[in-house]
């Protein structure tokens, strides 16, 4: 078996995840679903932050916009949730294009500020247009359904596979981008924008492409999340999700393929296992992030990679 | 630290550490959440310990612990000891709530759920119904009212601890009208202003009162809407009040620090206006922050008068070193409501029977008398049930002025009137 | 729509708010100007300053002469620690700007969490430093507002004096301009950086006491001043002290006028719109360097 082959790796991961189905514990399966969704979103975010080196805070607005789009279409306009999912992806795609066209013209902290502003503005809009969003109460969202079979917590196996599909899609998306010319361009921009420009890479267009590509799947994840949990609300636009996604990326490994997914699993299960440390959760996340940034810049996934590499080289020589 | 074979031992060591920690964590997890002997009654209490409502969660937790301790000391419920399982719902995010409730129900196998408030959209009701666990929540009453009221048979296990907030819209205007009719107050004019926040509770009460006052012939000078964030500066509002003084100021901000700050700045150059403040005056931290500035402030609250000499308040203070906020009283009462329902059902583990018994709740607690309203699973408000008295604050104590049957003190002009 | 009665109060409120914003933003601007670092734990340091004052006031029986210095000295040393543990290891390496931002954000999370755990979530009050009110031009102003209006420029004056007239201050400016050139002249950048973070943190602590005395203390009270500080820095020009001063007062006045004449709900969105326009069309702000 060639473990370096991406398809083989995907199969192994999918198999490992499916193995947890044997646990038959709804709670564990529910946590796994959350891990997979969060991991998918963190992976998407990683395309721009980790691979291109452009730090922005628009990912949660993408996620939540996807959720609200589908929710409003299903609840207020009576559309089918499946259409809602597609619409969510489209809406976020257009939104990210619009934002990207304007925001990516600036760099560094200024980009950060602009995307931070988007989060606040979206929150204000959600709270203001109460006829559409129910304001601070949030919307109760019906679940996705196939021939009457609801896809939510009470019928958790279909939801599980759906989430798995979203996560695998994210990984495939990241891999395809990194393997392509666009991927080379992204990494070259991160390493040295000047060098990249001298080789004919257009920073603005490349960043825009990465930005938009990393958004649509996040929108669909956001819509699925809303239908799975049965609700969407302004609390999603707070710092909670931002910290979760950010910590997953950072602790798992910025600019690595499996890092954000690993980070997501580690954090969700850490959170649940150490119930006694609940109160200290932000502190633990914070310390882990700082430690990872300083000592393990490539994240915890690098431990796995190094050990694998060491074993492989030992096998050879 | 490379050896000859090229393995970086540090990384292997870290991997081993991680595996060991994961194994220990997993072991701890599985051994501590195994269901205990079935004969203990397990009460699940998901509270927002690390979120915005941290202090409400603290009070709720202490109140529940107090009640459970008393009940166990007196022999438990039908001979069974009660054990509480707390969990943290942070900021009531849907993902977190769903995980916490699922864990409590499927892992800890709780027999009853009690919380100060759950999700604003009441999303957890479906989850609770799916598993059929009896549930009492103390929050988001308007949403619950319309949701359950539309089809009560859809939520046989879900109940609310509090009455409808409808009376908040009507009681104060009625009180004001009575004051005028009885000749106890001559307003300087027929103007009023409304200060509210961008959230459902604040808007519901503010807009409701506004409607009622307008119908009574009053004139609105201005209406200020604040964003959901903490208000830090009152200058603009006070300037508007001072340039066109209204006879009544209605403030539904319900944030203790914001309201205490308002009083402090208002009193620098007060206008002869009555001040109504939603909720804050019943909170100990408001009383602490505002002190005597709050003398004369009026408010309506769905609570029987609970003075500082009430035995429950004294006991709470002695045990925990501080006065309880209203949620520190509601949650105490609800544990006893649960006890009553379980005793009436005869079997604490027959969830459907307990739920049916909850439909007939009639319990006299610290907050008032809880009588179930079967049309929407709330409790009844007004009358002999949970009263909605109009209070006036003097020296950090609240005194009931209205309705006449329960009045204990006469209305007095606040000290800032000339 | 513009009630003439309200213009004077609006201006005075604007000036007072401007002073507060200036105090909150000063430490942040200083750190950006010298280290090119956006210290996102600045808000948490503001909160810490307020709570330290509360603890010292409680222990000393209400003595502000003890509390105020404590609220500056302890964050001063915390700033050193922050630099040494969090910023220094990440400086100069790949992605330092992003990484330091994330690391300081994480530090802020930790500090806020610790405050909730060890002190509790309930609001606390600091006794007013200068109680009472004065009547100026027919408007009632809180004496604390007046105090702020004096302290703001006073602090800025001291800071400017330090930076321009003293040797250490000149060293700071030298490193800010060109740390290689400064090294050639014998100035140790790392030392200057450490002191800058420490001073910036002390300023945050000071702001925290004043904000806590004027408003109230809560574990998340540093969030809003931090966001406003960002507005001020961008408008004034990142890293420019002079810009921060002007930016703070302009934002203060715009904020006040928006609240008085448009409505409290719209003040924040208006500021955000200005924020966005400045970033898009004049990112260097008023006095910043492009």
Coordinates of C-alpha atoms in Angstrom, one line a residue, chain B:
Chain B
X1 CA 18.5 15.4 19.2
X2 CA 19.0 13.0 16.4
X3 CA 20.5 9.6 16.8
X4 CA 22.4 7.8 14.1
X5 CA 19.2 6.3 12.7
X6 CA 17.7 9.6 12.0
X7 CA 14.7 9.4 14.3
X8 CA 13.9 12.6 16.1
X9 CA 13.1 11.2 19.6
X10 CA 11.4 14.4 20.7
X11 CA 8.7 13.8 18.3
X12 CA 8.2 10.2 19.1
X13 CA 8.1 11.2 22.8
X14 CA 5.4 13.8 22.1
X15 CA 3.4 11.3 20.2
X16 CA 3.6 8.8 23.1
X17 CA 2.6 11.5 25.5
X18 CA -0.4 12.4 23.4
X19 CA -1.5 8.8 23.1
X20 CA -1.1 8.3 26.9
X21 CA -3.1 11.4 27.7
X22 CA -5.8 10.4 25.3
X23 CA -6.0 6.9 26.8
X24 CA -6.2 8.4 30.3
X25 CA -8.8 10.9 29.2
X26 CA -10.8 8.1 27.6
X27 CA -10.6 5.9 30.6
X28 CA -11.6 8.7 32.9
X29 CA -14.4 9.6 30.6
X30 CA -15.8 6.1 30.4
X31 CA -15.5 5.3 34.0
X32 CA -17.0 8.5 35.3
X33 CA -20.0 8.7 33.2
X34 CA -21.2 5.1 33.6
X35 CA -24.7 5.2 34.8
X36 CA -24.9 5.0 38.5
X37 CA -27.2 2.7 40.4
X38 CA -30.6 3.2 38.9
X39 CA -32.3 4.1 42.1
X40 CA -30.8 7.6 42.3
X41 CA -32.8 10.3 40.6
X42 CA -30.6 12.1 38.2
X43 CA -31.3 15.8 37.6
X44 CA -29.6 17.3 34.6
X45 CA -28.9 21.1 34.9
X46 CA -27.3 22.6 31.8
X47 CA -26.3 26.2 32.7
X48 CA -24.3 28.9 31.0
X49 CA -21.3 28.9 33.3
X50 CA -18.7 30.4 31.0
X51 CA -20.8 32.7 28.9
X52 CA -22.5 36.2 29.2
X53 CA -24.9 34.8 31.8
X54 CA -22.2 33.4 34.1
X55 CA -23.6 35.1 37.2
X56 CA -27.1 33.8 36.5
X57 CA -25.7 30.3 36.0
X58 CA -23.9 30.6 39.4
X59 CA -27.1 31.6 41.2
X60 CA -29.1 28.9 39.5
X61 CA -26.5 26.3 40.4
X62 CA -26.4 27.3 44.0
X63 CA -30.1 27.4 44.3
X64 CA -30.5 23.9 42.8
X65 CA -27.8 22.6 45.1
X66 CA -29.5 24.1 48.1
X67 CA -32.9 22.5 47.2
X68 CA -31.4 19.1 46.4
X69 CA -29.5 19.1 49.7
X70 CA -32.7 19.9 51.6
X71 CA -34.6 17.2 49.8
X72 CA -32.0 14.6 50.3
X73 CA -31.7 15.5 53.9
X74 CA -35.4 15.0 54.3
X75 CA -35.3 11.5 52.7
X76 CA -35.2 12.2 49.0
X77 CA -38.2 11.9 46.6
X78 CA -40.2 8.7 47.3
X79 CA -37.2 7.3 49.0
X80 CA -34.8 8.0 46.1
X81 CA -31.8 10.3 46.5
X82 CA -31.4 13.1 44.0
X83 CA -28.1 13.6 42.2
X84 CA -27.4 16.7 40.0
X85 CA -25.4 16.7 36.8
X86 CA -24.3 20.1 35.8
X87 CA -23.0 21.0 32.4
X88 CA -21.8 24.2 30.7
X89 CA -23.8 25.6 27.8
X90 CA -21.6 28.6 27.4
X91 CA -23.3 31.2 25.3
X92 CA -26.3 29.1 24.3
X93 CA -24.9 28.4 20.9
X94 CA -27.0 25.8 19.1
X95 CA -24.1 23.4 18.6
X96 CA -23.1 23.5 22.2
X97 CA -26.6 23.2 23.6
X98 CA -27.3 20.2 21.4
X99 CA -24.2 18.5 22.5
X100 CA -24.7 19.2 26.2
X101 CA -28.4 18.0 26.2
X102 CA -27.5 14.9 24.2
X103 CA -24.7 14.1 26.6
X104 CA -26.9 14.6 29.7
X105 CA -29.7 12.5 28.2
X106 CA -27.8 9.7 26.5
X107 CA -24.7 9.4 28.5
X108 CA -25.5 10.5 32.0
X109 CA -29.1 9.2 31.6
X110 CA -30.7 12.0 33.5
X111 CA -34.3 11.6 34.5
X112 CA -35.2 15.3 34.5
X113 CA -33.9 18.4 33.0
X114 CA -33.9 21.9 34.6
X115 CA -32.3 25.1 33.3
X116 CA -32.4 28.8 33.7
X117 CA -32.9 29.2 30.0
X118 CA -32.1 27.1 26.9
X119 CA -31.9 28.2 23.4
X120 CA -33.5 31.5 22.3
X121 CA -35.3 29.7 19.4
X122 CA -36.4 26.9 21.8
X123 CA -34.5 24.5 19.5
X124 CA -33.9 22.0 22.3
X125 CA -37.6 21.3 22.8
X126 CA -37.6 18.8 19.9
X127 CA -34.5 17.1 21.2
X128 CA -36.1 16.7 24.7
X129 CA -39.3 15.5 23.2
X130 CA -37.6 12.9 21.1
X131 CA -36.2 11.3 24.2
X132 CA -39.2 12.0 26.3
X133 CA -37.5 13.5 29.3
X134 CA -39.5 15.9 31.5
X135 CA -38.0 19.4 31.1
X136 CA -38.5 22.7 32.9
X137 CA -36.9 25.9 31.5
X138 CA -37.0 29.4 32.9
X139 CA -36.4 31.4 29.8
X140 CA -37.4 32.8 26.5
X141 CA -41.0 32.9 27.6
X142 CA -42.5 34.7 24.6
X143 CA -41.0 32.3 22.1
X144 CA -42.2 29.3 24.2
X145 CA -45.6 30.8 24.7
X146 CA -46.2 31.1 20.9
X147 CA -44.5 27.9 20.1
X148 CA -46.2 25.6 22.6
X149 CA -49.4 27.7 22.6
X150 CA -49.8 26.9 18.9
X151 CA -49.9 23.1 19.6
X152 CA -49.4 22.0 23.2
X153 CA -49.8 18.4 22.4
X154 CA -46.6 18.5 20.4
X155 CA -44.6 19.2 23.6
X156 CA -46.0 17.0 26.4
X157 CA -42.7 17.0 28.3
X158 CA -41.7 20.6 28.0
X159 CA -42.7 23.1 30.7
X160 CA -41.8 26.6 31.6
X161 CA -41.1 27.9 35.1
X162 CA -42.5 31.4 34.6
X163 CA -45.7 33.1 33.6
X164 CA -46.4 35.0 30.4
X165 CA -44.8 38.4 30.1
X166 CA -48.0 39.9 28.8
X167 CA -48.6 41.6 32.2
X168 CA -45.4 43.5 31.8
X169 CA -47.1 45.5 29.0
X170 CA -50.2 46.3 31.0
X171 CA -49.5 46.5 34.7
X172 CA -47.5 49.6 34.9
X173 CA -49.8 51.7 32.7
X174 CA -52.7 50.5 34.8
X175 CA -50.8 51.5 38.0
X176 CA -50.1 54.9 36.6
X177 CA -53.7 55.4 35.7
X178 CA -54.8 54.5 39.2
X179 CA -52.3 56.9 40.7
X180 CA -53.8 59.7 38.7
X181 CA -57.4 58.7 39.3
X182 CA -56.8 58.5 43.0
X183 CA -55.2 61.9 43.0
X184 CA -51.9 60.6 44.4
X185 CA -49.8 62.0 41.5
X186 CA -50.1 65.0 39.3
X187 CA -47.9 64.5 36.3
X188 CA -46.1 67.6 34.9
X189 CA -47.4 66.8 31.5
X190 CA -48.7 63.9 29.5
X191 CA -45.4 63.0 27.9
X192 CA -43.3 59.9 28.2
X193 CA -40.1 58.5 26.6
X194 CA -39.0 55.0 26.0
X195 CA -35.5 53.6 26.2
X196 CA -35.1 50.1 24.9
X197 CA -32.6 47.6 23.6
X198 CA -32.4 45.6 20.4
X199 CA -33.6 42.3 21.8
X200 CA -36.9 40.5 22.0
X201 CA -37.6 40.8 25.7
X202 CA -36.8 44.5 25.8
X203 CA -38.7 45.3 22.7
X204 CA -41.7 43.2 23.7
X205 CA -42.1 45.0 27.0
X206 CA -41.2 48.5 25.7
X207 CA -43.4 48.4 22.7
X208 CA -46.2 46.9 24.6
X209 CA -46.1 49.6 27.3
X210 CA -45.7 52.3 24.6
X211 CA -48.9 51.1 22.9
X212 CA -50.8 51.1 26.1
X213 CA -49.7 54.6 27.1
X214 CA -50.4 56.0 23.6
X215 CA -53.9 54.5 23.9
X216 CA -54.4 56.2 27.2
X217 CA -53.7 59.5 25.6
X218 CA -50.0 60.0 26.4
X219 CA -47.5 61.6 24.1
X220 CA -44.2 60.1 23.2
X221 CA -41.3 62.6 23.2
X222 CA -38.6 60.2 22.0
X223 CA -37.8 56.5 21.7
X224 CA -34.2 55.5 21.9
X225 CA -33.1 52.1 20.6
X226 CA -29.7 50.9 21.8
X227 CA -27.7 48.1 20.2
X228 CA -27.4 44.8 22.1
X229 CA -24.0 45.7 23.4
X230 CA -23.5 47.2 26.9
X231 CA -24.4 50.9 26.8
X232 CA -21.6 53.0 28.2
X233 CA -22.7 56.5 27.7
X234 CA -26.0 58.1 28.5
X235 CA -25.2 61.6 27.6
X236 CA -27.4 61.7 24.5
X237 CA -30.4 60.3 26.2
X238 CA -30.1 62.5 29.3
X239 CA -29.7 65.6 27.1
X240 CA -32.9 64.7 25.3
X241 CA -34.7 64.1 28.6
X242 CA -33.5 67.4 30.0
X243 CA -34.4 69.5 27.0
X244 CA -38.0 68.2 26.9
X245 CA -38.8 66.6 30.3
X246 CA -41.3 63.8 30.2
X247 CA -43.5 62.9 33.1
X248 CA -42.6 59.2 32.7
X249 CA -39.3 57.6 31.7
X250 CA -39.6 53.9 30.7
X251 CA -36.3 52.0 30.6
X252 CA -36.3 48.4 29.5
X253 CA -32.6 48.0 29.2
X254 CA -32.5 45.3 31.9
X255 CA -28.8 45.5 32.4
X256 CA -27.8 46.2 35.9
X257 CA -24.7 48.2 35.3
X258 CA -26.2 50.3 32.5
X259 CA -29.2 51.1 34.7
X260 CA -27.2 52.0 37.7
X261 CA -25.1 54.3 35.6
X262 CA -28.2 55.9 34.3
X263 CA -29.4 56.8 37.7
X264 CA -26.1 58.2 38.8
X265 CA -25.9 60.5 35.8
X266 CA -29.6 61.4 35.8
X267 CA -29.5 62.6 39.4
X268 CA -26.9 65.2 38.5
X269 CA -29.7 67.3 37.1
X270 CA -32.9 65.4 37.5
X271 CA -36.3 66.1 35.9
X272 CA -39.5 65.6 37.7
X273 CA -40.2 62.3 36.0
X274 CA -41.2 58.9 37.3
X275 CA -38.6 56.3 36.3
X276 CA -39.6 52.7 35.4
X277 CA -36.9 50.2 35.0
X278 CA -37.4 46.6 33.8
X279 CA -35.9 43.8 35.9
X280 CA -32.7 45.5 37.2
X281 CA -34.1 46.5 40.6
X282 CA -34.6 42.9 41.6
X283 CA -30.9 42.1 41.0
X284 CA -28.5 42.3 43.9
X285 CA -25.7 43.7 41.8
X286 CA -27.9 46.6 40.7
X287 CA -28.8 47.2 44.4
X288 CA -25.1 47.2 45.2
X289 CA -24.1 49.5 42.4
X290 CA -26.9 51.9 42.6
X291 CA -27.5 52.1 46.3
X292 CA -29.6 55.0 47.4
X293 CA -29.6 56.4 43.9
X294 CA -32.4 54.0 43.2
X295 CA -34.7 55.3 45.9
X296 CA -38.1 55.9 44.3
X297 CA -37.5 53.8 41.2
X298 CA -40.6 51.9 40.0
X299 CA -40.7 48.5 38.4
X300 CA -43.0 45.5 37.8
X301 CA -41.8 42.0 38.2
X302 CA -43.3 38.6 38.2
X303 CA -42.3 37.8 41.8
X304 CA -43.9 37.7 45.1
X305 CA -42.3 40.2 47.4
X306 CA -39.1 38.6 48.7
X307 CA -37.6 40.8 51.3
X308 CA -34.1 40.5 52.7
X309 CA -35.7 39.1 55.9
X310 CA -37.2 36.1 54.1
X311 CA -35.9 32.8 55.5
X312 CA -34.8 31.6 52.0
X313 CA -32.8 34.8 51.3
X314 CA -31.2 34.6 54.7
X315 CA -30.3 30.9 54.2
X316 CA -28.9 31.5 50.7
X317 CA -26.9 34.5 52.0
X318 CA -25.5 32.5 54.9
X319 CA -24.6 29.5 52.7
X320 CA -23.1 31.4 49.7
X321 CA -22.2 34.8 51.0
X322 CA -24.4 36.8 48.7
X323 CA -28.0 37.5 47.9
X324 CA -29.7 35.5 45.1
X325 CA -30.9 37.1 41.9
X326 CA -34.4 36.1 40.8
X327 CA -33.0 33.0 39.0
X328 CA -31.5 32.0 42.2
X329 CA -35.0 31.8 43.6
X330 CA -36.8 30.3 40.5
X331 CA -34.5 27.4 40.2
X332 CA -34.9 26.6 43.9
X333 CA -38.7 26.5 43.5
X334 CA -38.5 24.4 40.3
X335 CA -36.7 21.6 42.1
X336 CA -39.6 21.4 44.4
X337 CA -42.1 21.6 41.5
X338 CA -40.2 18.6 40.1
X339 CA -40.5 16.8 43.5
X340 CA -44.2 17.4 43.7
X341 CA -44.7 16.1 40.1
X342 CA -42.7 13.0 40.8
X343 CA -44.5 12.3 44.0
X344 CA -47.9 12.7 42.3
X345 CA -46.9 10.5 39.5
X346 CA -45.9 7.8 42.0
X347 CA -42.8 6.8 40.0
X348 CA -40.0 9.2 39.4
X349 CA -38.8 7.1 36.5
X350 CA -42.0 7.0 34.6
X351 CA -41.3 10.1 32.5
X352 CA -44.7 10.3 30.9
X353 CA -46.5 10.1 34.2
X354 CA -44.2 12.8 35.6
X355 CA -45.0 15.0 32.6
X356 CA -48.7 14.5 33.1
X357 CA -48.3 15.4 36.7
X358 CA -46.4 18.6 35.7
X359 CA -49.5 19.6 33.7
X360 CA -51.3 19.9 37.1
X361 CA -48.6 21.8 39.0
X362 CA -49.9 23.7 41.9
X363 CA -47.0 24.6 44.2
X364 CA -46.5 27.5 46.6
X365 CA -42.9 28.5 46.4
X366 CA -40.7 31.4 47.4
X367 CA -41.5 33.3 44.2
X368 CA -45.2 32.8 44.4
X369 CA -47.8 30.2 43.7
X370 CA -47.1 28.2 40.5
X371 CA -50.3 27.0 38.9
X372 CA -49.9 25.4 35.4
X373 CA -51.5 27.0 32.4
X374 CA -52.3 24.0 30.4
X375 CA -52.9 26.0 27.2
X376 CA -49.2 26.8 26.8
X377 CA -47.3 25.0 29.6
X378 CA -46.3 28.2 31.3
X379 CA -47.6 29.0 34.8
X380 CA -50.4 31.5 35.4
X381 CA -49.6 35.0 36.3
X382 CA -51.5 37.6 38.2
X383 CA -54.2 37.1 40.8
X384 CA -53.3 34.5 43.4
X385 CA -50.7 32.8 41.2
X386 CA -47.4 34.5 40.4
X387 CA -48.2 38.0 41.1
X388 CA -46.9 40.9 39.1
X389 CA -46.8 43.6 41.7
X390 CA -45.6 47.1 41.0
X391 CA -42.7 47.8 43.3
X392 CA -41.0 51.0 44.5
X393 CA -37.5 50.8 45.7
X394 CA -36.4 52.4 49.0
X395 CA -33.0 51.8 50.6
X396 CA -32.3 48.9 48.3
X397 CA -35.5 47.1 49.3
X398 CA -38.5 46.7 47.0
X399 CA -42.0 47.5 48.4
X400 CA -45.2 46.5 46.8
X401 CA -47.6 49.3 45.9
X402 CA -50.1 47.7 43.6
X403 CA -52.5 45.8 43.1
X404 CA -54.3 47.0 46.2
X405 CA -54.9 43.5 47.6
X406 CA -51.2 43.0 48.2
X407 CA -50.0 46.6 48.6
X408 CA -47.8 47.0 51.6
X409 CA -46.8 50.6 51.2
X410 CA -48.1 53.8 49.7
X411 CA -46.6 55.4 46.7
X412 CA -44.3 58.3 47.5
X413 CA -42.8 60.9 45.2
X414 CA -39.2 59.9 44.4
X415 CA -36.6 62.1 46.2
X416 CA -35.5 63.9 43.1
X417 CA -38.8 65.6 42.6
X418 CA -38.6 69.3 43.8

